[in-house]
PDB file of C-alpha atoms in Angstrom:
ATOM      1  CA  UNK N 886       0.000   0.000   0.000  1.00 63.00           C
ATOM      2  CA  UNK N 887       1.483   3.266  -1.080  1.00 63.00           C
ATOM      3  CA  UNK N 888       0.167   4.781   3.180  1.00 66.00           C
ATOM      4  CA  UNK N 889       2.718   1.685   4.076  1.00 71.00           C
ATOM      5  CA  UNK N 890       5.367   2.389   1.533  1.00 75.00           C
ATOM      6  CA  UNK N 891       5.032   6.336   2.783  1.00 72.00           C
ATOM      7  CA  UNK N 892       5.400   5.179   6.393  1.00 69.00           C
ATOM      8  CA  UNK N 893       8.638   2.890   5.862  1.00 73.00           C
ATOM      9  CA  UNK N 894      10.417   5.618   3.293  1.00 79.00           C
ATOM     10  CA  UNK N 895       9.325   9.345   4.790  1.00 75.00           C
ATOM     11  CA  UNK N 896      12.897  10.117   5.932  1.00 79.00           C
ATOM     12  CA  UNK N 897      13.818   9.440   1.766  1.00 83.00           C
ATOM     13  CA  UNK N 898      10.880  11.079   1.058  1.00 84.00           C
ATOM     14  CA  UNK N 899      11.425  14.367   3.610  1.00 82.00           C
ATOM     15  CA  UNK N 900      15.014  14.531   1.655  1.00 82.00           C
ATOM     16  CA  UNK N 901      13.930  14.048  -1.481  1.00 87.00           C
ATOM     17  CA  UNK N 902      11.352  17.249  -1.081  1.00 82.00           C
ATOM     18  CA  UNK N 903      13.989  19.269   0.837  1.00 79.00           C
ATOM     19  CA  UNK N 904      16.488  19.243  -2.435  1.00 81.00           C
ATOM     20  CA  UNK N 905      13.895  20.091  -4.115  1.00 81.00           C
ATOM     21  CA  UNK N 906      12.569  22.682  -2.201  1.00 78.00           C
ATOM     22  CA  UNK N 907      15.707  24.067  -2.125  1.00 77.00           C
ATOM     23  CA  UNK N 908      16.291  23.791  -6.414  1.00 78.00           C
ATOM     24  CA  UNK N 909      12.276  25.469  -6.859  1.00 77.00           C
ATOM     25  CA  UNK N 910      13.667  28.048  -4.096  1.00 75.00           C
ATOM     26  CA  UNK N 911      16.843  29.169  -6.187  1.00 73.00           C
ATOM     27  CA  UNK N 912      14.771  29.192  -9.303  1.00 76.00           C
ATOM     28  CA  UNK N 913      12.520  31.821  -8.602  1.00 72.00           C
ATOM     29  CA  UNK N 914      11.999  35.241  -7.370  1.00 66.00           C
ATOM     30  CA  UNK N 915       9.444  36.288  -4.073  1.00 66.00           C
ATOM     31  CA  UNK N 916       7.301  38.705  -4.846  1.00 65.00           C
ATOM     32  CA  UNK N 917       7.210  39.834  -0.973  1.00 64.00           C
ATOM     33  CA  UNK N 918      11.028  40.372  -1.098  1.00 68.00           C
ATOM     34  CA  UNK N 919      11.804  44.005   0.284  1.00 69.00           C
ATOM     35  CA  UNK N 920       7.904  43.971   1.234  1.00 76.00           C
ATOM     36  CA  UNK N 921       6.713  44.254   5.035  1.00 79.00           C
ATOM     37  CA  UNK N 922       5.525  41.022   4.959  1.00 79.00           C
ATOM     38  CA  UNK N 923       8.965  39.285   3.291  1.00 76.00           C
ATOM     39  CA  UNK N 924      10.274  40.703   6.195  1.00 81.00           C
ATOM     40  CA  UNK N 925       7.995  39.358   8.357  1.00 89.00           C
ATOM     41  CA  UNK N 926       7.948  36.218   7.262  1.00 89.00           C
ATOM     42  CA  UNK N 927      11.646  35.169   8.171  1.00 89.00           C
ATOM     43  CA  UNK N 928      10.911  36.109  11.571  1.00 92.00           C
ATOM     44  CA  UNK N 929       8.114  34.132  12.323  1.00 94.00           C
ATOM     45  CA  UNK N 930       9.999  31.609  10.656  1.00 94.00           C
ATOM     46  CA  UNK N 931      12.732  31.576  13.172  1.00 94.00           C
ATOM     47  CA  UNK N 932      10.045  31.952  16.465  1.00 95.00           C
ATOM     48  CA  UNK N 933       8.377  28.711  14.703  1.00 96.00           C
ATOM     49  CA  UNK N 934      11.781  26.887  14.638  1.00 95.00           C
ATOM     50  CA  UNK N 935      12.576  28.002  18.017  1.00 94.00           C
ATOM     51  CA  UNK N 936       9.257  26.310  19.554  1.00 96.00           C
ATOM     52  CA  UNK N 937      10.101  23.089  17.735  1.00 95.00           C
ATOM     53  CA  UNK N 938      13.907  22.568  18.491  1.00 93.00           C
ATOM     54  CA  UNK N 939      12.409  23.363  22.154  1.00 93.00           C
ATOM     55  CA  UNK N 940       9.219  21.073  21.960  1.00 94.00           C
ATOM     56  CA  UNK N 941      11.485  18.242  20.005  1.00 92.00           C
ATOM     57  CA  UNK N 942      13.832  18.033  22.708  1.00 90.00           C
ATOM     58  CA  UNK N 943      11.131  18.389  25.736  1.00 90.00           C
ATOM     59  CA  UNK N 944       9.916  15.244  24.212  1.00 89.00           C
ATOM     60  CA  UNK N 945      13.123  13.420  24.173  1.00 87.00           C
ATOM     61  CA  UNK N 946      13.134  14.090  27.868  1.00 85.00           C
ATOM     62  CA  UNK N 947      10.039  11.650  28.184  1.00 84.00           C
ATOM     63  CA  UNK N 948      10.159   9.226  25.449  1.00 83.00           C
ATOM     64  CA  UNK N 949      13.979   9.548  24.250  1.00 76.00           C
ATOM     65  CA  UNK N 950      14.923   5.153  24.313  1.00 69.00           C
ATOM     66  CA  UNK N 951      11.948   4.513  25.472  1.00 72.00           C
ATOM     67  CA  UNK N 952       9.729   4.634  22.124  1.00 73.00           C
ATOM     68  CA  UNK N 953       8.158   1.067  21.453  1.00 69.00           C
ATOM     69  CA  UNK N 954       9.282  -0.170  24.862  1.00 76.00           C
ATOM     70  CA  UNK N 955       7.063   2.014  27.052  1.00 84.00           C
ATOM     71  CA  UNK N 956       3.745   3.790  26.546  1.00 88.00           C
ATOM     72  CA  UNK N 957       4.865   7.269  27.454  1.00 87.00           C
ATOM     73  CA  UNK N 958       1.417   9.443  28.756  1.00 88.00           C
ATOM     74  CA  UNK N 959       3.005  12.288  30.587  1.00 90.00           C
ATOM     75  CA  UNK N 960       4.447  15.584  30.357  1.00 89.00           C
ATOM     76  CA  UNK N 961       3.860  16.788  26.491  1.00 93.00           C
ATOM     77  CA  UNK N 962       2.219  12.987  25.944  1.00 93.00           C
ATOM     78  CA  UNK N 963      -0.473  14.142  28.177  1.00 93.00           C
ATOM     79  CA  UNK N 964      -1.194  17.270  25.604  1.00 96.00           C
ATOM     80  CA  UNK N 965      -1.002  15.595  22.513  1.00 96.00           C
ATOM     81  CA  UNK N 966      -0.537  11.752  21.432  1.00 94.00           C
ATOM     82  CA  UNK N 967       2.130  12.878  18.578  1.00 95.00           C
ATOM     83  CA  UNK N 968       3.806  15.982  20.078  1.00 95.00           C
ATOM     84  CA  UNK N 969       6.828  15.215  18.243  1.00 93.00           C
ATOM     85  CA  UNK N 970       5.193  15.706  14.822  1.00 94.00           C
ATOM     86  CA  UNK N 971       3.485  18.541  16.081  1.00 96.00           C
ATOM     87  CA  UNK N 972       6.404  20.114  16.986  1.00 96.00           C
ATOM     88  CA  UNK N 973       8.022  19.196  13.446  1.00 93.00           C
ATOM     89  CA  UNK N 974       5.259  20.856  11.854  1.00 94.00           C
ATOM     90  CA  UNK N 975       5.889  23.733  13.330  1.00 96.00           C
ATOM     91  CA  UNK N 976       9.862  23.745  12.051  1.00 94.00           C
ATOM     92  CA  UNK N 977       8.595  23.363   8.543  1.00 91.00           C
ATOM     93  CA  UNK N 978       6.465  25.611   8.399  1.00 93.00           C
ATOM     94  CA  UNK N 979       8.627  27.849   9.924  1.00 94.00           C
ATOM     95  CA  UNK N 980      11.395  26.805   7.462  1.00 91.00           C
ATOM     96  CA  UNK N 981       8.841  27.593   4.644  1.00 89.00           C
ATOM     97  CA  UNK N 982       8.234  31.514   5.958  1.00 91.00           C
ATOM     98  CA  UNK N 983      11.750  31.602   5.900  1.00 89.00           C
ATOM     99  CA  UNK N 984      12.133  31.811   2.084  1.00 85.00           C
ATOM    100  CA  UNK N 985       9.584  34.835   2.485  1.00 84.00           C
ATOM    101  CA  UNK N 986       6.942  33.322   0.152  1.00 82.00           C
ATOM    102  CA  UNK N 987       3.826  31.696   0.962  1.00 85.00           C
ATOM    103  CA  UNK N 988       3.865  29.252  -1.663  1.00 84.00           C
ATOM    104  CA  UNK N 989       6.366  27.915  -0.461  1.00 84.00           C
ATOM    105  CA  UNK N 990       4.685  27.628   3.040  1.00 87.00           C
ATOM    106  CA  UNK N 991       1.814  25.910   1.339  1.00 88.00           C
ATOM    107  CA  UNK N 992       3.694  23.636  -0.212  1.00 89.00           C
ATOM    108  CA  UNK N 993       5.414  22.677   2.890  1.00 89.00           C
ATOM    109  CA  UNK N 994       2.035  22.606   4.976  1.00 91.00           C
ATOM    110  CA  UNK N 995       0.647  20.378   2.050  1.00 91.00           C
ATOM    111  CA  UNK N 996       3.985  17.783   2.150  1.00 91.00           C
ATOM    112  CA  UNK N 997       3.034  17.048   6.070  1.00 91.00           C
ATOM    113  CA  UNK N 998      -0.588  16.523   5.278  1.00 90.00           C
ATOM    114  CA  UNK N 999       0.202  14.419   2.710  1.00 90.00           C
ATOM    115  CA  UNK N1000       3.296  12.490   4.341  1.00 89.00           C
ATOM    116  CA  UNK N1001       2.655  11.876   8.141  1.00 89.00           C
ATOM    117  CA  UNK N1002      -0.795  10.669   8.789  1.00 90.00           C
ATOM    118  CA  UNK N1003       0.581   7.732   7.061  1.00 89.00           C
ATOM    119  CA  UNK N1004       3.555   7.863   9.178  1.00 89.00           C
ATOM    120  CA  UNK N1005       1.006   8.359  12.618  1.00 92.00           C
ATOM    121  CA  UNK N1006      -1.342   5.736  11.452  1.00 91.00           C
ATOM    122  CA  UNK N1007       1.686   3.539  11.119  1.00 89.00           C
ATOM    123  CA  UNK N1008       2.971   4.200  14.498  1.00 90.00           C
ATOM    124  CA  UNK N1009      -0.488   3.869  16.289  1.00 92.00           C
ATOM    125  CA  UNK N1010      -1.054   0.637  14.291  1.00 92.00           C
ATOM    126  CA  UNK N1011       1.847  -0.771  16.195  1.00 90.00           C
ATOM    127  CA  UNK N1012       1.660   0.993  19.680  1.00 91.00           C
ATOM    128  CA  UNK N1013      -2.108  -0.221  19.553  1.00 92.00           C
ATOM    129  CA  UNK N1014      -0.977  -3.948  19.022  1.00 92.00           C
ATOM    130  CA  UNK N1015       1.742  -3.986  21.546  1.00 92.00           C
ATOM    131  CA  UNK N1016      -0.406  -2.182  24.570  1.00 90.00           C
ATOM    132  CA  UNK N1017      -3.731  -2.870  23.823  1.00 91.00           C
ATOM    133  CA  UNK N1018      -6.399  -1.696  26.151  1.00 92.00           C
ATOM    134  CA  UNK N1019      -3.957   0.744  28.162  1.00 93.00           C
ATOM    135  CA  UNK N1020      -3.240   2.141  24.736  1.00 92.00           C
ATOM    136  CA  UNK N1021      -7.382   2.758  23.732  1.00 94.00           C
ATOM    137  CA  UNK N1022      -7.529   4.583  27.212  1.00 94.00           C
ATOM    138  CA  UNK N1023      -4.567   6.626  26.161  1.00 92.00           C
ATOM    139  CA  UNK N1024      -6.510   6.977  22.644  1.00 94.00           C
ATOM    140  CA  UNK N1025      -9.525   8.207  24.428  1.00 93.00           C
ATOM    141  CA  UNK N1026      -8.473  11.086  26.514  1.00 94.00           C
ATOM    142  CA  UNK N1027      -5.805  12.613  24.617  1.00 94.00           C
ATOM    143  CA  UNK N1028      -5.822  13.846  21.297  1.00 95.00           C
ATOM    144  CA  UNK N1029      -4.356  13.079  18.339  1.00 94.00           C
ATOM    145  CA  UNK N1030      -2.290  15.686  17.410  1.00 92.00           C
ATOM    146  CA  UNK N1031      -3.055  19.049  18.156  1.00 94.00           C
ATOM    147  CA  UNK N1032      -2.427  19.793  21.977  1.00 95.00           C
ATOM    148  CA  UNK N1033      -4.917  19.903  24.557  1.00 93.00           C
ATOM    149  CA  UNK N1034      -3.097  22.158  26.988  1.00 92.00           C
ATOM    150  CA  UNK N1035      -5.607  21.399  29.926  1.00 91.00           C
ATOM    151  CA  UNK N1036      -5.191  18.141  29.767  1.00 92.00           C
ATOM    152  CA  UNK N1037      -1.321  18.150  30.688  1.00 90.00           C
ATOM    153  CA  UNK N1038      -0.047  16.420  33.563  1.00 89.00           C
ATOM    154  CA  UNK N1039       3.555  15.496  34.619  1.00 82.00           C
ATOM    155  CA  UNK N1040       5.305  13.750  37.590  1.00 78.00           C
ATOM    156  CA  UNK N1041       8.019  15.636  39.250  1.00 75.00           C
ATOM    157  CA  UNK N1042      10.701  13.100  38.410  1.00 72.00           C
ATOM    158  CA  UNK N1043      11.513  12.548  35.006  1.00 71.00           C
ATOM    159  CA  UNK N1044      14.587   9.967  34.428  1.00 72.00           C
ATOM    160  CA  UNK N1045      16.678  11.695  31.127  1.00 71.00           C
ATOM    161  CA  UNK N1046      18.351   8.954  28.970  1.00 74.00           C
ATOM    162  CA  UNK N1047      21.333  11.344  28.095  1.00 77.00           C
ATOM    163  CA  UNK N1048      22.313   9.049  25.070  1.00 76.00           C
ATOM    164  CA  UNK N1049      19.064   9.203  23.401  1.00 75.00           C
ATOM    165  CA  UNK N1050      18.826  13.412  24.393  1.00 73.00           C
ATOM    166  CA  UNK N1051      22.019  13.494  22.532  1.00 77.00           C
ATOM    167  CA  UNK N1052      20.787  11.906  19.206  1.00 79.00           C
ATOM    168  CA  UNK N1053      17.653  13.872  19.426  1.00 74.00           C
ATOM    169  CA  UNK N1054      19.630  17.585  19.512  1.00 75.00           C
ATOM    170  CA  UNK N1055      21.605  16.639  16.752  1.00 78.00           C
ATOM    171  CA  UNK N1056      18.269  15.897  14.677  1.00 79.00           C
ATOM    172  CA  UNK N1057      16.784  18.858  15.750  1.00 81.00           C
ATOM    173  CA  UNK N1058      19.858  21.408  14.789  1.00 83.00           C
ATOM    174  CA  UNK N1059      18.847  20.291  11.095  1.00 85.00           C
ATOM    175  CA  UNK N1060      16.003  23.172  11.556  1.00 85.00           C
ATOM    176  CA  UNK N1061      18.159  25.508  12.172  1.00 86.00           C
ATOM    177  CA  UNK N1062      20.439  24.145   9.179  1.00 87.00           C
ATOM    178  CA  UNK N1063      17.727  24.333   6.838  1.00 85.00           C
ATOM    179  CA  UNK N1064      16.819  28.013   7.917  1.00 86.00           C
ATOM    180  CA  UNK N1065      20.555  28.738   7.295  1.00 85.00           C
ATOM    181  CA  UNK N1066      20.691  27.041   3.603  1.00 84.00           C
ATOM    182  CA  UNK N1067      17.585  28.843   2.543  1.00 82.00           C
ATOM    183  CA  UNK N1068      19.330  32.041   3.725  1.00 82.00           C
ATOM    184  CA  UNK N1069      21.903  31.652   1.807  1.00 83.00           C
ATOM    185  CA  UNK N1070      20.706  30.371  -0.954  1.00 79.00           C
ATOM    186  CA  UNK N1071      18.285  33.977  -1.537  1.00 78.00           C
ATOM    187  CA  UNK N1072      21.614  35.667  -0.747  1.00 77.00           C
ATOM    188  CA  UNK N1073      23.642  33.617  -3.144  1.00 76.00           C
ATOM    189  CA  UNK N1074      20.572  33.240  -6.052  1.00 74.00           C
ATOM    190  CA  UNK N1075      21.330  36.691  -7.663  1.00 72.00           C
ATOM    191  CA  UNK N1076      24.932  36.026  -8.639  1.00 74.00           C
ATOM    192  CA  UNK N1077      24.246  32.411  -9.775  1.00 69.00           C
ATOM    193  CA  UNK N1078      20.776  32.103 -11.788  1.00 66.00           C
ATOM    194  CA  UNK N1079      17.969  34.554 -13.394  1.00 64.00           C
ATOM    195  CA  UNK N1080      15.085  33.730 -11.793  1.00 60.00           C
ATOM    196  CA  UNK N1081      12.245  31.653 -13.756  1.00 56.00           C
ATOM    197  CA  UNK N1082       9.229  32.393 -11.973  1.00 51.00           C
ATOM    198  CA  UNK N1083       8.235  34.721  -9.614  1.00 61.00           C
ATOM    199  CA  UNK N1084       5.949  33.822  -6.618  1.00 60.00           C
ATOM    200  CA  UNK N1085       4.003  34.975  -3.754  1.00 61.00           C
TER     201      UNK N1085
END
């Protein structure tokens, strides 16, 4: 099934989109550039990044080596049964006001709509075979994906698995990589290629 195919492939996929993100991005011109909003963009770009890095790693303090092993319902669990994909969507849409056009954020918006639910579905398929019951309770009172901030709850003791934190900050610094290519790649697109289209 292609949701299966999506589900085992999506970091292939996520790279595959990204180059040519990046290749669409050099090609054409913004038509917000030097506008308030092209400046406005960037920066709630960067705010949007910011909140994901942050979110991506609070996660990692709950469910960092033990994903699959353990049922994880606290802390940003309790908001939100997928708070790390939340918090990704945040980074690329971020990452998408960050080359000033909203086309571009569409088309980012539009790649996570049309990528991860296969990717969730996947994961829940899984989690739901391996806990069962404790897992349709979990199903019940949380949502989905977008947070339910009154429904968070936390112990005060939270054991870290600094290995797995580790792995999980490197990921996350790709963000702010990708923020930095599409900089430069508007600063650099001038003195390399006429643009072939321009976009909003």
């Amino acid at each position: 099934m292609v949701s299966t195919f999506i589900a085992q492939n999506r970091i292939a996929i996520s790279r595959l989109f990204w180059l040519g993100a990046l290749i669409a991005l050099l090609l054409t011109e913004k038509m917000y550039a030097g506008r308030l909003i092209g400046n406005l963009l960037p920066m709630a770009g960067l705010v949007l990044i910011g909140i994901a890095v942050v979110g991506r790693l609070w996660c990692s303090l709950y469910i960092g080596g033990r994903k699959n092993s353990e049922l994880v319902t606290e802390g940003p669990y309790s908001m939100t049964r997928n708070p790390l994909y939340f918090f990704s969507l945040l980074g690329f849409v971020g990452i998408g006001f960050c080359t000033r056009s909203i086309s571009f954020s569409v088309c980012v918006l539009a790649f996570f709509v049309l990528v991860y639910p296969s990717v969730i579905a996947s994961e829940e398929a899984f989690l739901r075979a391996r806990f069962g019951a404790v897992f349709e309770a979990y199903c019940e009172r949380t949502p989905r994906f977008f947070p339910s901030v009154a429904r968070y709850r936390a112990s005060e003791v939270c054991e870290v698995r600094i290995q797995q934190f580790r792995r999980t900050a490197g990921d996350v610094i790709w963000f702010v990589w990708l923020a930095g290519i599409v900089a430069l790649v508007e600063a650099l697109r001038p003195m390399l290629v006429q643009p072939l289209l321009t976009v909003p």
